[in-house]
């Protein structure tokens, strides 16, 4: 160990040595270290480079606000870029690398940007790179983009597992510092369900940095007592390493728990989550998030070795790490003096305390030289601080040699979660900070976030806030007294705001990571970007990965000072999730890769698999698309065979994915009559009817058949795509529009296995398994009723409907019988040449018949556009879409209408999505005549055929046009024709 | 007024950047203007810019209730494209693209127009067919469009999930000229340009009422006093219904919140704009390194510029389904804007029932890319009282008459567009 | 309140279980009403900043259509009822 590790350190275990690498160098630390504390202990002062000027940067903080020490940790699929060293817990074998530097962090070529500083002020890029005109895209921008970013993300897959949970509680305590602990204990003792969450690995917050006594007991003993009791309370759930990142409506909080982020790869349990997303629902929340110490803006304030005073104290007391041998403190408030006291207690020389206030802090009794009314205006040292230049109140400069500088410009309450829902924080001169807004929706701030100073005061505030909250929730509670005595350590901050040192030499940084200086803020003001949001956006202040935790209030202060107004008048920028960045992995949980969405399988899926089906995703469904036989290597070989087999023999197709809705009730017929545009009131029992459903805007929504199975009992089928949508629509109609109708409905899509059996030999096959008479006389086209099967062993529903245009039936059986029935049909059909066919063959046959699907029903067509205008009832009083269907634009004769289309030369091919142009017309959007909605190769006709929506529609049968596909560079001569390419007289259908 | 040039940069560098002048004035409102534009967002500022620069109408005020550019111009995903399907839309968005292409030289402000390409992925035959139809519509109008197969995609976008995807990627429709623009800079560039041509940009000036006499408007009441005018143009998308309500207009519009996101800064990771076809997700990488991405609207009417966690999760899920390597990329910040969701998904730019009140709104979540053309065409309408040739179909009466411009074909439900 | 909704049938449920249709427009016109009444019903919306009545469908629960009274600025829900009880859809 180097000399920077000294004795003490409440968080580390010196018996558990952990080795790690930093930029390839092997180093070691202890269990309990963060990467930052271990680096400091090893004397690594320069850990990263800034974004714009590539300035060497050290560790500024000891927590979530860290703007400088961003490292890439891990590699391959476990590579975490931009990880704050101050949060990352050290584990054995950890690999950390600096970012944004080349060739290395100690010598970075990019630092040349620093010399160009005068050209690279705020918003410089908006004023430049414009000459010559063509150079922006070709030269400048690629260079800028190459320079972008901090860490590098890999393309390797992440092997880790993630998950999501809900949690509910009466009281959520956010932050486990003194106020949070007191609140949690108070609430826990009352019996309320409590969740206490803290981003750290251990409970304690600010107590962990305390070296001395709390009340009459050592700080660590006090903490151990509290934590012990909380663990023992069964109604208290403790979540460490858990960051509440966002406050959403209804007291729902988003939180991420870093379950195994602190473990070496060898210790990671692959079955446990790496990170876990929590949605926490709270009845009341105690916001005990503490306050963030602010830097002061002065020349050279970014030099490695400059550190927040509170962070320095944390490294000293919690990790046993000395910041240096000779330290100065630059602070404008009393609390920061505790750092000097603790440093001296550990034998580290405090060279000077520079305090801009003219009244000295009377509580400090140490040895350090106390310079009142003074400010640090500059620092010096190449890779780390060697000296500071102090400007005395009489204007005299003094150089003081130091190897570390502690800075405290005051404390900014961590109000984010109180503001995520739009409330604005409130400026307080007394606290020189923006305080949490007055909120009425169940959130109480307590502790440092509310301006309390010191452990005792925070204990008290937390306990009292909890009592008030519990009272409102109906729990009887007593404030937990954690001090063990009445002794109060009421500290007066006596803060005098100091944002920026006016006499600063050189660059004085406001936003460290984005390299925004006080000069940049001033420039933004001069140029008119003086609103706090404009200043932010123009300078990028507060837009770095720390989201301005250390920089925003200083920027506001500088703006306020320059305008001569209160910071409250300037106001803050908007607080938005995420409090600290959250990984995609955590937000996604288990819904990734193939599990992104669930898979729906038809009840006949197993049958299709056994018959060699190739499947295609259709929404969530897998549908069998074709069934290749031996020797068929090209999909169309199979499809053509399946089509020809149906047209000449018989085929079987799984149509189970079509939406199925059971509809019951005395008014079911009236209901159907109102939701379809064609008549349904008099559909007799035992009959099916094709129906078109419009939206209220008069355009076609969906189509399908509905059968009357018994009096007041109907069975509706929908398209696969709109099964859920149609049910929702019907429920809206029934519940909202016509609640007086006696009608009920339920989805039965998954309850039935349904298959189409089609082809001239269909009856020969089905009559073997269906007991009822299915002759054309007994079971004519559009008959629909329950039938007995297998000698009475099974009941099924038989429908004489056809999408292929062949003699066809659809048979539905309870889902569990599906595969057996399909097998039986296959067996019965063997001698008739039965073969399964898939959605591709189905698609070919429906195009050959001119039947439409959602390729044509694309949400912009009327029934008339589809050639079904005469189906729209002119007799009904009312149906959905009746009136709007008659609007001028929907009956305009120039609307595209459905036609068939075929190539003039049978060997020519064309694609769906091609547009139609008149022969001889110039290629232009104005001359667009329509487009091909569907196409296929027709094995029956031996050439390509298609359906199209074309202006003029059926009036243009026989006309030659150009089928234009600019994307493919093709233009094919085509002939508009009747869309019924096969059996236009429907003779097969009625056979 | 100061022109940005290599020389001005050099001079200011040597004078420690102390001599830069304000990019715009901060005037008090005058008692009367020829034209008042309500709304100092992208569209309002662009309208004022073109009114003053192209159409010679210079006695113009832009009234902004907050700071300039405080609306959706500063809270979007910065994407520009002209890959539209319908005849009523395509020429307008292509006009906008052409304006983007010359914008920096035109207003002497580098808004960092970056034509890095926009690729829409497709995952099924039906989607491919729809994109073929769209791509051909673009080509018919002379807009660049290319249909990419899986292999071409692999070359350009090696990080997509080709192996284990629930919805395998089949290909994509690319518009090479699509890309991104630095969004805030667009507002600033138009504001600075408009100001230079004499337009008064009046911030912190909320319109509280619109004065009427008969079927004409005469001026507005604002938090900075009454202002008279000859014509009013509304460009307050997100709040259109609210402002239209001042003159008793009800609109075919609902206001919805849309969240967008940015990740921590990363070294170059993704080179184009990519949209997912099996979920709501679109992403690009900013010049600063953050992945900028978004998804679907929240689904409920909202005027609060924020969203909910459920939507955040859906966006992240779709993102990772497309790019598995995002797993360890951390999302830095979310934000929310309010969209004017029109009932057919297409904007409205038209006269109103009041003779000298003009409406511009209903941009859904496509308003950013339209900014220059929206400004140009709205200025045309305000100056000449007739629509620009590329914006003739954005009429208010198209809903009543049935001449809808529904690119998605989902009908009269605002939150589906 | 747009994270959790108190369904009158199922209790407090997360937003993910619901599908949202939009504003409760003017009632569905009666048969014979003219086109302008239909245009108003199908297309025009009040879209207020503030209190708003809208249709939510408990798609992942009881599958009932609900009418929420919800503030579009604060997202607070003041009332949730089963839509059938209000007869807001019209009575054609």
Tab-separated table of N, CA and C in Angstrom, chain B residues 327-379:
chain	number	residue	atom	x	y	z
B	327	UNK	N	-27.892	-3.348	-23.705
B	327	UNK	CA	-28.173	-3.815	-22.344
B	327	UNK	C	-27.446	-3.014	-21.273
B	328	UNK	N	-26.166	-2.746	-21.489
B	328	UNK	CA	-25.403	-2.054	-20.446
B	328	UNK	C	-25.258	-0.559	-20.716
B	329	UNK	N	-25.916	-0.088	-21.749
B	329	UNK	CA	-25.934	1.359	-21.988
B	329	UNK	C	-26.944	1.968	-21.030
B	330	UNK	N	-26.542	3.046	-20.403
B	330	UNK	CA	-27.447	3.641	-19.417
B	330	UNK	C	-28.171	4.860	-19.977
B	331	UNK	N	-29.436	4.935	-19.620
B	331	UNK	CA	-30.273	6.045	-20.075
B	331	UNK	C	-30.113	7.183	-19.077
B	332	UNK	N	-29.796	8.328	-19.620
B	332	UNK	CA	-29.444	9.463	-18.792
B	332	UNK	C	-30.665	10.266	-18.389
B	333	UNK	N	-31.518	10.535	-19.342
B	333	UNK	CA	-32.572	11.493	-19.082
B	333	UNK	C	-33.752	11.220	-20.000
B	334	UNK	N	-34.932	11.459	-19.473
B	334	UNK	CA	-36.123	11.410	-20.301
B	334	UNK	C	-36.726	12.807	-20.289
B	335	UNK	N	-37.490	13.112	-21.295
B	335	UNK	CA	-38.213	14.365	-21.256
B	335	UNK	C	-39.534	14.167	-21.967
B	336	UNK	N	-40.403	15.141	-21.888
B	336	UNK	CA	-41.716	14.958	-22.486
B	336	UNK	C	-42.171	16.216	-23.184
B	337	UNK	N	-42.815	16.016	-24.307
B	337	UNK	CA	-43.417	17.134	-25.026
B	337	UNK	C	-44.893	16.847	-25.222
B	338	UNK	N	-45.645	17.880	-25.556
B	338	UNK	CA	-47.074	17.705	-25.790
B	338	UNK	C	-47.344	17.813	-27.278
B	339	UNK	N	-47.956	16.749	-27.792
B	339	UNK	CA	-48.220	16.663	-29.215
B	339	UNK	C	-49.662	17.037	-29.487
B	340	UNK	N	-49.861	17.810	-30.552
B	340	UNK	CA	-51.186	17.980	-31.133
B	340	UNK	C	-51.464	16.731	-31.948
B	341	UNK	N	-52.228	15.782	-31.416
B	341	UNK	CA	-52.527	14.595	-32.222
B	341	UNK	C	-53.821	14.850	-32.993
B	342	UNK	N	-53.702	14.970	-34.306
B	342	UNK	CA	-54.902	15.238	-35.102
B	342	UNK	C	-55.624	13.924	-35.375
B	343	UNK	N	-56.845	14.028	-35.837
B	343	UNK	CA	-57.680	12.836	-35.965
B	343	UNK	C	-57.372	12.011	-37.205
B	344	UNK	N	-56.506	12.488	-38.080
B	344	UNK	CA	-56.043	11.607	-39.156
B	344	UNK	C	-54.520	11.527	-39.215
B	345	UNK	N	-53.868	12.086	-38.206
B	345	UNK	CA	-52.421	11.959	-38.136
B	345	UNK	C	-51.661	12.968	-38.987
B	346	UNK	N	-52.357	13.896	-39.577
B	346	UNK	CA	-51.742	14.860	-40.496
B	346	UNK	C	-52.043	16.279	-40.008
B	347	UNK	N	-51.109	17.207	-40.231
B	347	UNK	CA	-51.321	18.568	-39.716
B	347	UNK	C	-52.444	19.321	-40.410
B	348	UNK	N	-52.771	20.446	-39.810
B	348	UNK	CA	-53.773	21.346	-40.370
B	348	UNK	C	-53.111	22.705	-40.530
B	349	UNK	N	-53.215	23.273	-41.721
B	349	UNK	CA	-52.696	24.622	-41.953
B	349	UNK	C	-53.702	25.303	-42.855
B	350	UNK	N	-54.446	26.255	-42.297
B	350	UNK	CA	-55.596	26.749	-43.057
B	350	UNK	C	-56.098	28.056	-42.456
B	351	UNK	N	-56.981	28.670	-43.197
B	351	UNK	CA	-57.763	29.774	-42.647
B	351	UNK	C	-58.732	29.199	-41.610
B	352	UNK	N	-59.393	30.098	-40.869
B	352	UNK	CA	-60.390	29.635	-39.917
B	352	UNK	C	-61.722	30.307	-40.230
B	353	UNK	N	-62.698	30.091	-39.364
B	353	UNK	CA	-63.992	30.737	-39.576
B	353	UNK	C	-63.896	32.247	-39.357
B	354	UNK	N	-62.796	32.700	-38.728
B	354	UNK	CA	-62.576	34.138	-38.581
B	354	UNK	C	-61.609	34.563	-39.688
B	355	UNK	N	-62.035	35.549	-40.453
B	355	UNK	CA	-61.372	35.876	-41.713
B	355	UNK	C	-59.872	36.077	-41.638
B	356	UNK	N	-59.386	36.701	-40.585
B	356	UNK	CA	-57.958	37.017	-40.553
B	356	UNK	C	-57.212	36.270	-39.447
B	357	UNK	N	-57.788	35.151	-39.018
B	357	UNK	CA	-57.104	34.255	-38.067
B	357	UNK	C	-56.720	32.980	-38.816
B	358	UNK	N	-55.461	32.612	-38.721
B	358	UNK	CA	-54.942	31.469	-39.470
B	358	UNK	C	-54.420	30.433	-38.488
B	359	UNK	N	-54.612	29.185	-38.879
B	359	UNK	CA	-54.273	28.098	-37.953
B	359	UNK	C	-53.156	27.223	-38.523
B	360	UNK	N	-52.235	26.867	-37.642
B	360	UNK	CA	-51.154	25.936	-37.999
B	360	UNK	C	-50.968	25.011	-36.802
B	361	UNK	N	-51.298	23.735	-36.961
B	361	UNK	CA	-51.170	22.813	-35.819
B	361	UNK	C	-51.449	21.392	-36.238
B	362	UNK	N	-51.659	20.561	-35.241
B	362	UNK	CA	-51.968	19.159	-35.522
B	362	UNK	C	-50.792	18.374	-36.068
B	363	UNK	N	-49.597	18.708	-35.625
B	363	UNK	CA	-48.399	18.101	-36.220
B	363	UNK	C	-48.097	16.701	-35.701
B	364	UNK	N	-48.925	16.210	-34.767
B	364	UNK	CA	-48.682	14.888	-34.193
B	364	UNK	C	-47.227	14.825	-33.726
B	365	UNK	N	-46.535	13.693	-33.915
B	365	UNK	CA	-45.145	13.791	-33.510
B	365	UNK	C	-44.200	13.886	-34.705
B	366	UNK	N	-44.666	14.615	-35.722
B	366	UNK	CA	-43.819	14.807	-36.888
B	366	UNK	C	-43.486	16.258	-37.139
B	367	UNK	N	-43.644	17.078	-36.145
B	367	UNK	CA	-43.521	18.514	-36.364
B	367	UNK	C	-42.115	19.000	-36.589
B	368	UNK	N	-41.136	18.362	-35.985
B	368	UNK	CA	-39.780	18.904	-36.056
B	368	UNK	C	-39.273	18.944	-37.492
B	369	UNK	N	-39.394	17.811	-38.173
B	369	UNK	CA	-38.866	17.723	-39.533
B	369	UNK	C	-39.544	18.718	-40.467
B	370	UNK	N	-40.781	19.102	-40.081
B	370	UNK	CA	-41.570	19.985	-40.935
B	370	UNK	C	-41.250	21.459	-40.707
B	371	UNK	N	-40.424	21.763	-39.699
B	371	UNK	CA	-40.284	23.147	-39.257
B	371	UNK	C	-40.053	24.161	-40.387
B	372	UNK	N	-39.043	23.977	-41.241
B	372	UNK	CA	-38.840	25.022	-42.254
B	372	UNK	C	-40.018	25.151	-43.233
B	373	UNK	N	-40.530	24.016	-43.698
B	373	UNK	CA	-41.621	24.097	-44.673
B	373	UNK	C	-42.889	24.622	-44.019
B	374	UNK	N	-43.106	24.235	-42.780
B	374	UNK	CA	-44.271	24.747	-42.069
B	374	UNK	C	-44.183	26.263	-41.984
B	375	UNK	N	-43.006	26.770	-41.632
B	375	UNK	CA	-42.825	28.211	-41.554
B	375	UNK	C	-43.035	28.872	-42.908
B	376	UNK	N	-42.423	28.280	-43.920
B	376	UNK	CA	-42.508	28.862	-45.263
B	376	UNK	C	-43.955	28.884	-45.754
B	377	UNK	N	-44.618	27.728	-45.605
B	377	UNK	CA	-45.979	27.613	-46.153
B	377	UNK	C	-46.977	28.438	-45.339
B	378	UNK	N	-46.756	28.497	-44.032
B	378	UNK	CA	-47.671	29.295	-43.208
B	378	UNK	C	-47.456	30.781	-43.524
B	379	UNK	N	-46.206	31.167	-43.738
B	379	UNK	CA	-45.927	32.553	-44.124
B	379	UNK	C	-46.610	32.860	-45.460
